[in-house]
mmCIF file of C-alpha atoms and ligand atoms in Angstrom:
data_model
loop_
_atom_site.group_PDB
_atom_site.id
_atom_site.type_symbol
_atom_site.label_atom_id
_atom_site.label_comp_id
_atom_site.label_asym_id
_atom_site.label_seq_id
_atom_site.Cartn_x
_atom_site.Cartn_y
_atom_site.Cartn_z
ATOM 1 C CA UNK A 1 187.099 -102.902 -13.340
ATOM 2 C CA UNK A 2 188.449 -99.827 -11.604
ATOM 3 C CA UNK A 3 187.077 -96.658 -10.068
ATOM 4 C CA UNK A 4 187.191 -93.026 -11.116
ATOM 5 C CA UNK A 5 186.311 -89.728 -9.429
ATOM 6 C CA UNK A 6 183.693 -87.939 -11.541
ATOM 7 C CA UNK A 7 182.714 -85.087 -9.216
ATOM 8 C CA UNK A 8 184.302 -83.175 -6.360
ATOM 9 C CA UNK A 9 183.033 -80.567 -3.908
ATOM 10 C CA UNK A 10 184.143 -78.547 -0.919
ATOM 11 C CA UNK A 11 182.630 -76.418 1.837
ATOM 12 C CA UNK A 12 183.944 -74.523 4.844
ATOM 13 C CA UNK A 13 182.450 -72.601 7.767
ATOM 14 C CA UNK A 14 181.303 -69.079 6.859
ATOM 15 C CA UNK A 15 183.941 -67.111 8.756
ATOM 16 C CA UNK A 16 187.670 -66.987 8.078
ATOM 17 C CA UNK A 17 189.976 -66.066 10.986
ATOM 18 C CA UNK A 18 193.257 -64.365 10.135
ATOM 19 C CA UNK A 19 196.477 -64.729 12.077
ATOM 20 C CA UNK A 20 195.798 -61.216 13.382
ATOM 21 C CA UNK A 21 192.457 -62.438 14.766
ATOM 22 C CA UNK A 22 194.327 -65.171 16.659
ATOM 23 C CA UNK A 23 196.859 -62.635 17.976
ATOM 24 C CA UNK A 24 193.963 -61.139 19.939
ATOM 25 C CA UNK A 25 193.411 -64.320 21.949
ATOM 26 C CA UNK A 26 196.807 -66.075 21.949
ATOM 27 C CA UNK A 27 200.400 -65.062 22.603
ATOM 28 C CA UNK A 28 201.377 -65.451 18.953
ATOM 29 C CA UNK A 29 202.115 -63.359 15.886
ATOM 30 C CA UNK A 30 201.272 -63.321 12.207
ATOM 31 C CA UNK A 31 204.997 -63.379 11.472
ATOM 32 C CA UNK A 32 205.606 -66.534 13.581
ATOM 33 C CA UNK A 33 202.647 -68.404 12.125
ATOM 34 C CA UNK A 34 203.376 -67.531 8.494
ATOM 35 C CA UNK A 35 207.104 -68.212 8.711
ATOM 36 C CA UNK A 36 206.720 -71.559 10.571
ATOM 37 C CA UNK A 37 203.637 -72.895 8.811
ATOM 38 C CA UNK A 38 202.710 -70.836 5.726
ATOM 39 C CA UNK A 39 199.217 -70.292 7.129
ATOM 40 C CA UNK A 40 197.630 -66.815 6.915
ATOM 41 C CA UNK A 41 194.013 -67.604 7.725
ATOM 42 C CA UNK A 42 191.687 -70.515 8.336
ATOM 43 C CA UNK A 43 187.932 -71.114 8.455
ATOM 44 C CA UNK A 44 186.859 -71.978 11.983
ATOM 45 C CA UNK A 45 183.552 -73.359 13.150
ATOM 46 C CA UNK A 46 181.803 -71.061 15.596
ATOM 47 C CA UNK A 47 179.453 -72.097 18.372
ATOM 48 C CA UNK A 48 176.243 -73.478 16.904
ATOM 49 C CA UNK A 49 177.726 -74.312 13.503
ATOM 50 C CA UNK A 50 177.688 -77.895 12.344
ATOM 51 C CA UNK A 51 180.308 -79.937 10.536
ATOM 52 C CA UNK A 52 177.471 -82.096 9.291
ATOM 53 C CA UNK A 53 175.976 -79.114 7.412
ATOM 54 C CA UNK A 54 179.365 -78.357 5.894
ATOM 55 C CA UNK A 55 179.945 -81.970 4.816
ATOM 56 C CA UNK A 56 176.437 -82.154 3.383
ATOM 57 C CA UNK A 57 177.096 -79.013 1.324
ATOM 58 C CA UNK A 58 180.403 -80.400 0.023
ATOM 59 C CA UNK A 59 178.675 -83.693 -0.835
ATOM 60 C CA UNK A 60 175.872 -81.937 -2.711
ATOM 61 C CA UNK A 61 178.428 -80.010 -4.780
ATOM 62 C CA UNK A 62 180.234 -83.249 -5.633
ATOM 63 C CA UNK A 63 176.985 -85.013 -6.555
ATOM 64 C CA UNK A 64 175.881 -82.063 -8.719
ATOM 65 C CA UNK A 65 179.183 -81.994 -10.577
ATOM 66 C CA UNK A 66 179.015 -85.768 -11.059
ATOM 67 C CA UNK A 67 175.453 -85.471 -12.350
ATOM 68 C CA UNK A 68 174.372 -88.158 -9.905
ATOM 69 C CA UNK A 69 171.427 -88.093 -7.516
ATOM 70 C CA UNK A 70 172.053 -89.065 -3.899
ATOM 71 C CA UNK A 71 169.510 -91.850 -4.335
ATOM 72 C CA UNK A 72 171.755 -93.541 -6.915
ATOM 73 C CA UNK A 73 174.639 -94.024 -4.448
ATOM 74 C CA UNK A 74 175.627 -97.532 -3.327
ATOM 75 C CA UNK A 75 177.677 -96.420 -0.301
ATOM 76 C CA UNK A 76 178.870 -93.407 1.696
ATOM 77 C CA UNK A 77 182.288 -93.468 3.370
ATOM 78 C CA UNK A 78 183.494 -90.606 5.553
ATOM 79 C CA UNK A 79 187.088 -90.061 6.583
ATOM 80 C CA UNK A 80 186.723 -88.130 9.825
ATOM 81 C CA UNK A 81 187.696 -88.015 13.482
ATOM 82 C CA UNK A 82 185.324 -85.157 14.269
ATOM 83 C CA UNK A 83 181.864 -86.694 14.395
ATOM 84 C CA UNK A 84 179.780 -85.185 17.169
ATOM 85 C CA UNK A 85 178.496 -88.674 17.867
ATOM 86 C CA UNK A 86 180.446 -91.889 18.417
ATOM 87 C CA UNK A 87 177.409 -93.405 16.750
ATOM 88 C CA UNK A 88 175.577 -93.015 14.476
ATOM 89 C CA UNK A 89 178.653 -92.596 12.336
ATOM 90 C CA UNK A 90 179.252 -89.305 10.565
ATOM 91 C CA UNK A 91 178.539 -91.053 7.251
ATOM 92 C CA UNK A 92 175.141 -92.217 8.579
ATOM 93 C CA UNK A 93 174.372 -88.632 9.563
ATOM 94 C CA UNK A 94 175.250 -87.423 6.041
ATOM 95 C CA UNK A 95 173.140 -90.247 4.638
ATOM 96 C CA UNK A 96 170.177 -88.816 6.560
ATOM 97 C CA UNK A 97 170.754 -85.209 5.499
ATOM 98 C CA UNK A 98 171.070 -86.320 1.867
ATOM 99 C CA UNK A 99 167.816 -88.229 2.213
ATOM 100 C CA UNK A 100 169.246 -91.610 1.222
ATOM 101 C CA UNK A 101 168.240 -94.886 2.792
ATOM 102 C CA UNK A 102 169.391 -98.509 3.078
ATOM 103 C CA UNK A 103 172.876 -98.224 1.558
ATOM 104 C CA UNK A 104 175.938 -98.826 3.778
ATOM 105 C CA UNK A 105 177.404 -95.688 5.363
ATOM 106 C CA UNK A 106 180.399 -95.772 7.683
ATOM 107 C CA UNK A 107 183.439 -93.827 8.871
ATOM 108 C CA UNK A 108 187.141 -94.434 8.446
ATOM 109 C CA UNK A 109 189.276 -93.048 11.283
ATOM 110 C CA UNK A 110 192.747 -92.239 9.993
ATOM 111 C CA UNK A 111 193.003 -88.586 11.123
ATOM 112 C CA UNK A 112 194.601 -86.406 8.431
ATOM 113 C CA UNK A 113 194.960 -89.435 6.125
ATOM 114 C CA UNK A 114 191.218 -90.157 6.406
ATOM 115 C CA UNK A 115 190.258 -89.192 2.869
ATOM 116 C CA UNK A 116 193.049 -91.203 1.233
ATOM 117 C CA UNK A 117 192.153 -94.236 3.369
ATOM 118 C CA UNK A 118 188.422 -93.861 2.595
ATOM 119 C CA UNK A 119 189.160 -93.493 -1.111
ATOM 120 C CA UNK A 120 191.112 -96.742 -1.007
ATOM 121 C CA UNK A 121 188.271 -98.604 0.740
ATOM 122 C CA UNK A 122 185.858 -97.348 -1.922
ATOM 123 C CA UNK A 123 188.243 -98.196 -4.780
ATOM 124 C CA UNK A 124 188.890 -101.748 -3.550
ATOM 125 C CA UNK A 125 185.185 -102.461 -3.103
ATOM 126 C CA UNK A 126 184.450 -101.131 -6.560
ATOM 127 C CA UNK A 127 187.237 -103.195 -8.094
ATOM 128 C CA UNK A 128 185.676 -106.225 -6.415
ATOM 129 C CA UNK A 129 182.355 -105.331 -8.013
ATOM 130 C CA UNK A 130 180.586 -104.668 -4.704
ATOM 131 C CA UNK A 131 179.509 -101.060 -5.430
ATOM 132 C CA UNK A 132 179.166 -98.902 -8.537
ATOM 133 C CA UNK A 133 178.683 -95.401 -7.157
ATOM 134 C CA UNK A 134 180.252 -94.225 -3.898
ATOM 135 C CA UNK A 135 180.393 -90.888 -2.105
ATOM 136 C CA UNK A 136 183.697 -90.414 -0.274
ATOM 137 C CA UNK A 137 183.946 -87.564 2.225
ATOM 138 C CA UNK A 138 186.835 -86.029 4.161
ATOM 139 C CA UNK A 139 185.615 -83.783 6.973
ATOM 140 C CA UNK A 140 187.147 -82.519 10.191
ATOM 141 C CA UNK A 141 186.834 -79.749 12.744
ATOM 142 C CA UNK A 142 189.967 -80.125 14.836
ATOM 143 C CA UNK A 143 189.794 -76.459 15.845
ATOM 144 C CA UNK A 144 186.962 -77.468 18.158
ATOM 145 C CA UNK A 145 189.196 -80.001 19.899
ATOM 146 C CA UNK A 146 192.457 -78.143 20.385
ATOM 147 C CA UNK A 147 193.529 -76.424 23.577
ATOM 148 C CA UNK A 148 192.826 -72.773 22.793
ATOM 149 C CA UNK A 149 195.435 -71.859 25.411
ATOM 150 C CA UNK A 150 198.176 -73.770 23.555
ATOM 151 C CA UNK A 151 199.702 -71.599 20.838
ATOM 152 C CA UNK A 152 201.803 -74.539 19.575
ATOM 153 C CA UNK A 153 198.724 -76.338 18.235
ATOM 154 C CA UNK A 154 195.781 -73.902 18.152
ATOM 155 C CA UNK A 155 197.132 -71.865 15.237
ATOM 156 C CA UNK A 156 197.611 -74.840 12.925
ATOM 157 C CA UNK A 157 194.130 -76.155 12.251
ATOM 158 C CA UNK A 158 191.109 -75.103 10.219
ATOM 159 C CA UNK A 159 187.752 -76.767 9.637
ATOM 160 C CA UNK A 160 185.958 -77.949 6.518
ATOM 161 C CA UNK A 161 184.869 -80.781 4.290
ATOM 162 C CA UNK A 162 185.564 -82.104 0.821
ATOM 163 C CA UNK A 163 183.833 -84.848 -1.095
ATOM 164 C CA UNK A 164 184.278 -86.975 -4.189
ATOM 165 C CA UNK A 165 181.816 -89.100 -6.137
ATOM 166 C CA UNK A 166 183.423 -92.249 -7.516
ATOM 167 C CA UNK A 167 182.015 -94.606 -10.121
ATOM 168 C CA UNK A 168 183.225 -98.030 -11.144
ATOM 169 C CA UNK A 169 184.542 -98.022 -14.651
ATOM 170 C CA UNK A 170 186.678 -100.217 -16.882
ATOM 171 C CA UNK A 171 189.528 -98.593 -18.770
ATOM 172 C CA UNK A 172 192.720 -96.673 -18.220
ATOM 173 C CA UNK A 173 191.418 -93.738 -16.150
ATOM 174 C CA UNK A 174 190.749 -93.556 -12.409
ATOM 175 C CA UNK A 175 192.622 -94.854 -9.368
ATOM 176 C CA UNK A 176 195.755 -96.618 -10.614
ATOM 177 C CA UNK A 177 197.448 -97.509 -7.338
ATOM 178 C CA UNK A 178 197.077 -96.782 -3.637
ATOM 179 C CA UNK A 179 199.379 -97.573 -0.725
ATOM 180 C CA UNK A 180 198.401 -97.187 2.920
ATOM 181 C CA UNK A 181 200.582 -97.451 6.020
ATOM 182 C CA UNK A 182 200.214 -97.077 9.775
ATOM 183 C CA UNK A 183 202.606 -97.050 12.724
ATOM 184 C CA UNK A 184 200.655 -97.527 15.946
ATOM 185 C CA UNK A 185 203.850 -97.411 17.986
ATOM 186 C CA UNK A 186 204.105 -93.697 17.138
ATOM 187 C CA UNK A 187 200.578 -93.019 18.395
ATOM 188 C CA UNK A 188 201.618 -90.346 20.895
ATOM 189 C CA UNK A 189 203.177 -87.987 18.336
ATOM 190 C CA UNK A 190 199.680 -86.749 17.550
ATOM 191 C CA UNK A 191 196.667 -87.806 19.573
ATOM 192 C CA UNK A 192 193.259 -86.795 20.781
ATOM 193 C CA UNK A 193 191.938 -88.767 23.735
ATOM 194 C CA UNK A 194 188.258 -88.015 23.499
ATOM 195 C CA UNK A 195 185.763 -86.215 21.365
ATOM 196 C CA UNK A 196 182.622 -85.026 23.161
ATOM 197 C CA UNK A 197 182.340 -81.335 24.044
ATOM 198 C CA UNK A 198 183.036 -79.020 21.125
ATOM 199 C CA UNK A 199 184.939 -75.884 22.121
ATOM 200 C CA UNK A 200 185.231 -73.488 19.208
ATOM 201 C CA UNK A 201 187.590 -70.526 19.336
ATOM 202 C CA UNK A 202 184.614 -68.320 20.277
ATOM 203 C CA UNK A 203 183.100 -70.764 22.787
ATOM 204 C CA UNK A 204 182.611 -70.085 26.490
ATOM 205 C CA UNK A 205 183.144 -73.796 27.042
ATOM 206 C CA UNK A 206 186.621 -75.208 27.223
ATOM 207 C CA UNK A 207 187.521 -78.852 26.947
ATOM 208 C CA UNK A 208 189.513 -80.443 29.763
ATOM 209 C CA UNK A 209 193.105 -79.896 28.730
ATOM 210 C CA UNK A 210 193.730 -83.657 28.964
ATOM 211 C CA UNK A 211 191.071 -84.152 26.300
ATOM 212 C CA UNK A 212 192.544 -81.727 23.787
ATOM 213 C CA UNK A 213 194.743 -82.514 20.801
ATOM 214 C CA UNK A 214 198.324 -83.347 21.791
ATOM 215 C CA UNK A 215 201.204 -83.040 19.381
ATOM 216 C CA UNK A 216 204.968 -83.523 19.504
ATOM 217 C CA UNK A 217 205.554 -81.120 16.646
ATOM 218 C CA UNK A 218 209.269 -81.301 15.870
ATOM 219 C CA UNK A 219 209.351 -85.149 15.936
ATOM 220 C CA UNK A 220 206.177 -85.343 13.899
ATOM 221 C CA UNK A 221 207.667 -82.975 11.366
ATOM 222 C CA UNK A 222 210.555 -85.333 10.597
ATOM 223 C CA UNK A 223 208.420 -88.483 10.356
ATOM 224 C CA UNK A 224 205.770 -86.745 8.239
ATOM 225 C CA UNK A 225 208.377 -85.640 5.708
ATOM 226 C CA UNK A 226 209.993 -89.070 5.435
ATOM 227 C CA UNK A 227 206.759 -91.048 5.299
ATOM 228 C CA UNK A 228 205.036 -88.788 2.760
ATOM 229 C CA UNK A 229 208.114 -88.745 0.527
ATOM 230 C CA UNK A 230 208.679 -92.524 0.728
ATOM 231 C CA UNK A 231 205.071 -93.478 0.050
ATOM 232 C CA UNK A 232 204.862 -91.047 -2.855
ATOM 233 C CA UNK A 233 207.906 -92.549 -4.516
ATOM 234 C CA UNK A 234 206.664 -96.100 -3.851
ATOM 235 C CA UNK A 235 203.162 -95.608 -5.225
ATOM 236 C CA UNK A 236 204.437 -94.012 -8.430
ATOM 237 C CA UNK A 237 207.008 -96.792 -8.969
ATOM 238 C CA UNK A 238 204.460 -99.493 -8.247
ATOM 239 C CA UNK A 239 202.176 -98.054 -10.877
ATOM 240 C CA UNK A 240 205.051 -98.156 -13.390
ATOM 241 C CA UNK A 241 205.657 -94.407 -13.692
ATOM 242 C CA UNK A 242 208.223 -91.846 -12.569
ATOM 243 C CA UNK A 243 207.581 -88.617 -10.714
ATOM 244 C CA UNK A 244 208.295 -86.733 -13.923
ATOM 245 C CA UNK A 245 205.112 -88.273 -15.371
ATOM 246 C CA UNK A 246 202.955 -86.793 -12.604
ATOM 247 C CA UNK A 247 201.189 -83.556 -13.536
ATOM 248 C CA UNK A 248 200.358 -82.396 -10.015
ATOM 249 C CA UNK A 249 200.822 -83.565 -6.440
ATOM 250 C CA UNK A 250 197.925 -82.752 -4.136
ATOM 251 C CA UNK A 251 199.224 -83.298 -0.622
ATOM 252 C CA UNK A 252 197.652 -83.106 2.789
ATOM 253 C CA UNK A 253 198.030 -79.420 3.609
ATOM 254 C CA UNK A 254 199.813 -79.737 6.948
ATOM 255 C CA UNK A 255 202.432 -77.068 6.796
ATOM 256 C CA UNK A 256 204.411 -75.403 3.995
ATOM 257 C CA UNK A 257 207.717 -76.445 5.502
ATOM 258 C CA UNK A 258 206.626 -80.102 5.450
ATOM 259 C CA UNK A 259 205.434 -79.809 1.848
ATOM 260 C CA UNK A 260 208.631 -78.128 0.689
ATOM 261 C CA UNK A 261 210.787 -80.673 2.524
ATOM 262 C CA UNK A 262 208.855 -83.546 0.905
ATOM 263 C CA UNK A 263 209.303 -81.928 -2.519
ATOM 264 C CA UNK A 264 213.045 -81.430 -1.858
ATOM 265 C CA UNK A 265 213.457 -85.067 -0.860
ATOM 266 C CA UNK A 266 211.704 -86.192 -4.022
ATOM 267 C CA UNK A 267 213.429 -83.660 -6.290
ATOM 268 C CA UNK A 268 210.010 -82.274 -7.238
ATOM 269 C CA UNK A 269 209.719 -78.665 -8.425
ATOM 270 C CA UNK A 270 207.547 -76.715 -5.944
ATOM 271 C CA UNK A 271 205.214 -75.646 -8.743
ATOM 272 C CA UNK A 272 204.168 -79.279 -9.210
ATOM 273 C CA UNK A 273 202.760 -79.301 -5.678
ATOM 274 C CA UNK A 274 199.332 -77.741 -5.163
ATOM 275 C CA UNK A 275 199.230 -75.610 -2.023
ATOM 276 C CA UNK A 276 196.249 -73.791 -0.549
ATOM 277 C CA UNK A 277 197.044 -74.046 3.166
ATOM 278 C CA UNK A 278 197.641 -70.308 3.468
ATOM 279 C CA UNK A 279 193.824 -69.842 3.339
ATOM 280 C CA UNK A 280 192.690 -73.037 5.075
ATOM 281 C CA UNK A 281 195.291 -74.120 7.619
ATOM 282 C CA UNK A 282 195.456 -77.844 8.276
ATOM 283 C CA UNK A 283 191.911 -79.154 7.806
ATOM 284 C CA UNK A 284 192.911 -82.771 8.576
ATOM 285 C CA UNK A 285 190.924 -85.291 6.479
ATOM 286 C CA UNK A 286 189.265 -82.445 4.568
ATOM 287 C CA UNK A 287 192.498 -81.030 3.228
ATOM 288 C CA UNK A 288 193.127 -83.417 0.307
ATOM 289 C CA UNK A 289 189.578 -83.312 -1.120
ATOM 290 C CA UNK A 290 189.319 -79.529 -0.656
ATOM 291 C CA UNK A 291 192.659 -79.108 -2.446
ATOM 292 C CA UNK A 292 191.642 -81.579 -5.167
ATOM 293 C CA UNK A 293 188.455 -79.623 -5.842
ATOM 294 C CA UNK A 294 190.307 -76.275 -5.907
ATOM 295 C CA UNK A 295 193.142 -77.576 -8.074
ATOM 296 C CA UNK A 296 190.647 -78.942 -10.579
ATOM 297 C CA UNK A 297 188.752 -75.647 -10.597
ATOM 298 C CA UNK A 298 192.030 -73.772 -11.118
ATOM 299 C CA UNK A 299 192.855 -75.919 -14.156
ATOM 300 C CA UNK A 300 195.945 -77.450 -12.553
ATOM 301 C CA UNK A 301 195.179 -80.755 -14.249
ATOM 302 C CA UNK A 302 192.795 -82.176 -16.816
ATOM 303 C CA UNK A 303 191.647 -85.374 -18.486
ATOM 304 C CA UNK A 304 194.249 -88.153 -18.611
ATOM 305 C CA UNK A 305 196.764 -86.296 -16.385
ATOM 306 C CA UNK A 306 198.414 -88.215 -13.558
ATOM 307 C CA UNK A 307 197.398 -86.773 -10.188
ATOM 308 C CA UNK A 308 199.017 -87.869 -6.958
ATOM 309 C CA UNK A 309 197.315 -87.563 -3.556
ATOM 310 C CA UNK A 310 199.305 -88.090 -0.375
ATOM 311 C CA UNK A 311 198.718 -87.600 3.350
ATOM 312 C CA UNK A 312 200.064 -88.277 6.806
ATOM 313 C CA UNK A 313 198.344 -87.926 10.156
ATOM 314 C CA UNK A 314 197.665 -89.183 13.657
ATOM 315 C CA UNK A 315 197.946 -92.902 14.191
ATOM 316 C CA UNK A 316 200.393 -92.488 12.709
ATOM 317 C CA UNK A 317 198.809 -93.125 9.339
ATOM 318 C CA UNK A 318 200.015 -92.244 5.881
ATOM 319 C CA UNK A 319 199.140 -93.088 2.327
ATOM 320 C CA UNK A 320 199.241 -92.078 -1.306
ATOM 321 C CA UNK A 321 197.071 -92.646 -4.316
ATOM 322 C CA UNK A 322 197.939 -92.205 -7.986
ATOM 323 C CA UNK A 323 195.018 -91.336 -10.267
ATOM 324 C CA UNK A 324 194.730 -90.948 -13.995
ATOM 325 C CA UNK A 325 192.172 -88.145 -14.275
HETATM 326 N N1 LIG B 1 203.370 -68.361 18.183
HETATM 327 C C1 LIG B 1 204.525 -67.902 18.693
HETATM 328 N N2 LIG B 1 205.465 -68.703 19.208
HETATM 329 C C2 LIG B 1 205.232 -70.019 19.178
HETATM 330 C C3 LIG B 1 204.079 -70.561 18.668
HETATM 331 C C4 LIG B 1 203.109 -69.672 18.158
HETATM 332 N N3 LIG B 1 201.948 -70.077 17.629
HETATM 333 N N4 LIG B 1 204.128 -71.899 18.780
HETATM 334 C C5 LIG B 1 205.298 -72.200 19.347
HETATM 335 N N5 LIG B 1 205.979 -71.055 19.596
HETATM 336 C C6 LIG B 1 207.280 -70.913 20.193
HETATM 337 C C7 LIG B 1 207.537 -72.003 21.207
HETATM 338 O O1 LIG B 1 206.985 -71.669 22.448
HETATM 339 C C8 LIG B 1 209.027 -72.064 21.212
HETATM 340 O O2 LIG B 1 209.516 -71.025 22.022
HETATM 341 P P1 LIG B 1 210.553 -71.372 23.193
HETATM 342 O O3 LIG B 1 211.752 -71.910 22.475
HETATM 343 O O4 LIG B 1 210.747 -70.036 23.835
HETATM 344 O O5 LIG B 1 209.867 -72.392 24.021
HETATM 345 C C9 LIG B 1 209.411 -71.730 19.780
HETATM 346 O O6 LIG B 1 208.270 -71.093 19.190
HETATM 347 C C10 LIG B 1 209.787 -72.946 18.968
HETATM 348 O O7 LIG B 1 208.807 -73.962 19.238
HETATM 349 P P2 LIG B 1 208.813 -75.321 18.476
HETATM 350 O O8 LIG B 1 207.616 -76.124 18.838
HETATM 351 O O9 LIG B 1 210.165 -75.942 18.626
HETATM 352 O O10 LIG B 1 208.621 -74.750 17.021
HETATM 353 P P3 LIG B 1 209.005 -75.403 15.658
HETATM 354 O O11 LIG B 1 209.977 -74.562 14.962
HETATM 355 O O12 LIG B 1 209.256 -76.870 15.766
HETATM 356 O O13 LIG B 1 207.619 -75.232 14.889
HETATM 357 C C11 LIG B 1 205.649 -76.489 14.389
HETATM 358 C C12 LIG B 1 206.436 -75.776 15.449
HETATM 359 C C13 LIG B 1 205.256 -75.486 13.308
HETATM 360 C C14 LIG B 1 204.399 -77.080 14.993
HETATM 361 C C15 LIG B 1 206.559 -77.584 13.782
HETATM 362 O O14 LIG B 1 207.084 -78.402 14.773
HETATM 363 C C16 LIG B 1 205.845 -78.408 12.811
HETATM 364 O O15 LIG B 1 205.549 -77.974 11.715
HETATM 365 N N6 LIG B 1 205.550 -79.678 13.150
HETATM 366 C C17 LIG B 1 204.765 -80.530 12.336
HETATM 367 C C18 LIG B 1 203.477 -80.612 12.990
HETATM 368 C C19 LIG B 1 202.302 -80.412 12.113
HETATM 369 O O16 LIG B 1 202.312 -79.845 11.050
HETATM 370 N N7 LIG B 1 201.250 -80.961 12.611
HETATM 371 C C20 LIG B 1 200.039 -80.953 11.925
HETATM 372 C C21 LIG B 1 199.401 -82.253 12.137
HETATM 373 S S1 LIG B 1 200.381 -83.561 11.505
HETATM 374 C C22 LIG B 1 200.092 -83.609 9.963
HETATM 375 O O17 LIG B 1 199.118 -83.070 9.535
HETATM 376 C C23 LIG B 1 201.038 -84.324 9.101
#
């Protein structure tokens, strides 16, 4: 028995902020942001908007496309580090908004790798025969937790949610192989001490600077490239394939320079790598499922194609999953 994604969905806050919009509140420029990151705009949550609403919308899209009612689910797993509450978990909150009861719902905290980690938890449980239908969510709103006075980090992130409905299924399609890694000793390359007060770009409130996202960008850059490239190669080899067999790589959308460097290291043509970060920025755990949903919609892959997901984020955490669609 294995597991297969049969429906995907995505949702973002209503308003997109361009680099020019950020120029008005930060000492930065469109040219700097685009040349260093590839990002042109991102959707940012404004005061009063709710990540829970966005994740619920993404989940409903995924359920609709899967042709499954929320009441049929056996579990809900959310990859997120942006829940407004320490508890109930974000997944429990989505469970409530979807009107489901009794089934297990819990979060997986792996920062930008959250969706890949959550997908693996769902896949393993389904292989073991524990669940048959699982909703996996990746949702984050890191823009509400950055220091809006720090141009080195504030320009990088966007907010949103993506979701996937997985079903257990025998046969050759679905999740073929997943590898997950963490390196706690590198925790301080990317960290966020506390959640609590949300401070959107438009908010009058500001978080204490000590409680905002901290990043050692240049060091993180190097480790992200190496770890994403290594785990990609390993997961493909372990599944008995080569990179040439893979139809499309759907990476965590951190930064175009990271994605290009990973592709260079792997000898992958850039057109095999799906990129949408110019419109979303880095949406953390939401980036892989949002990109998966868009790539599918754009016809970048179809039935029986090999699709590779990979991610790296705070923890550090990183992982990759090879799927036969
Ligand atoms: N606008 C204008 N200037 C800026 C900005 C900005 N937004 N940010 C930094 N600068 C300036 C700095 O102040 C510095 O100027 P100085 O030399 O006068 O002090 C100069 O640009 C270079 O700063 P660096 O931080 O060295 O810039 P770098 O070229 O390393 O690029 C970046 C920074 C884009 C963050 C890069 O380090 C990077 O991509 N790191 C990876 C981090 C990342 O993507 N994190 C996302 C989360 S991790 C993940 O998802 C995998």
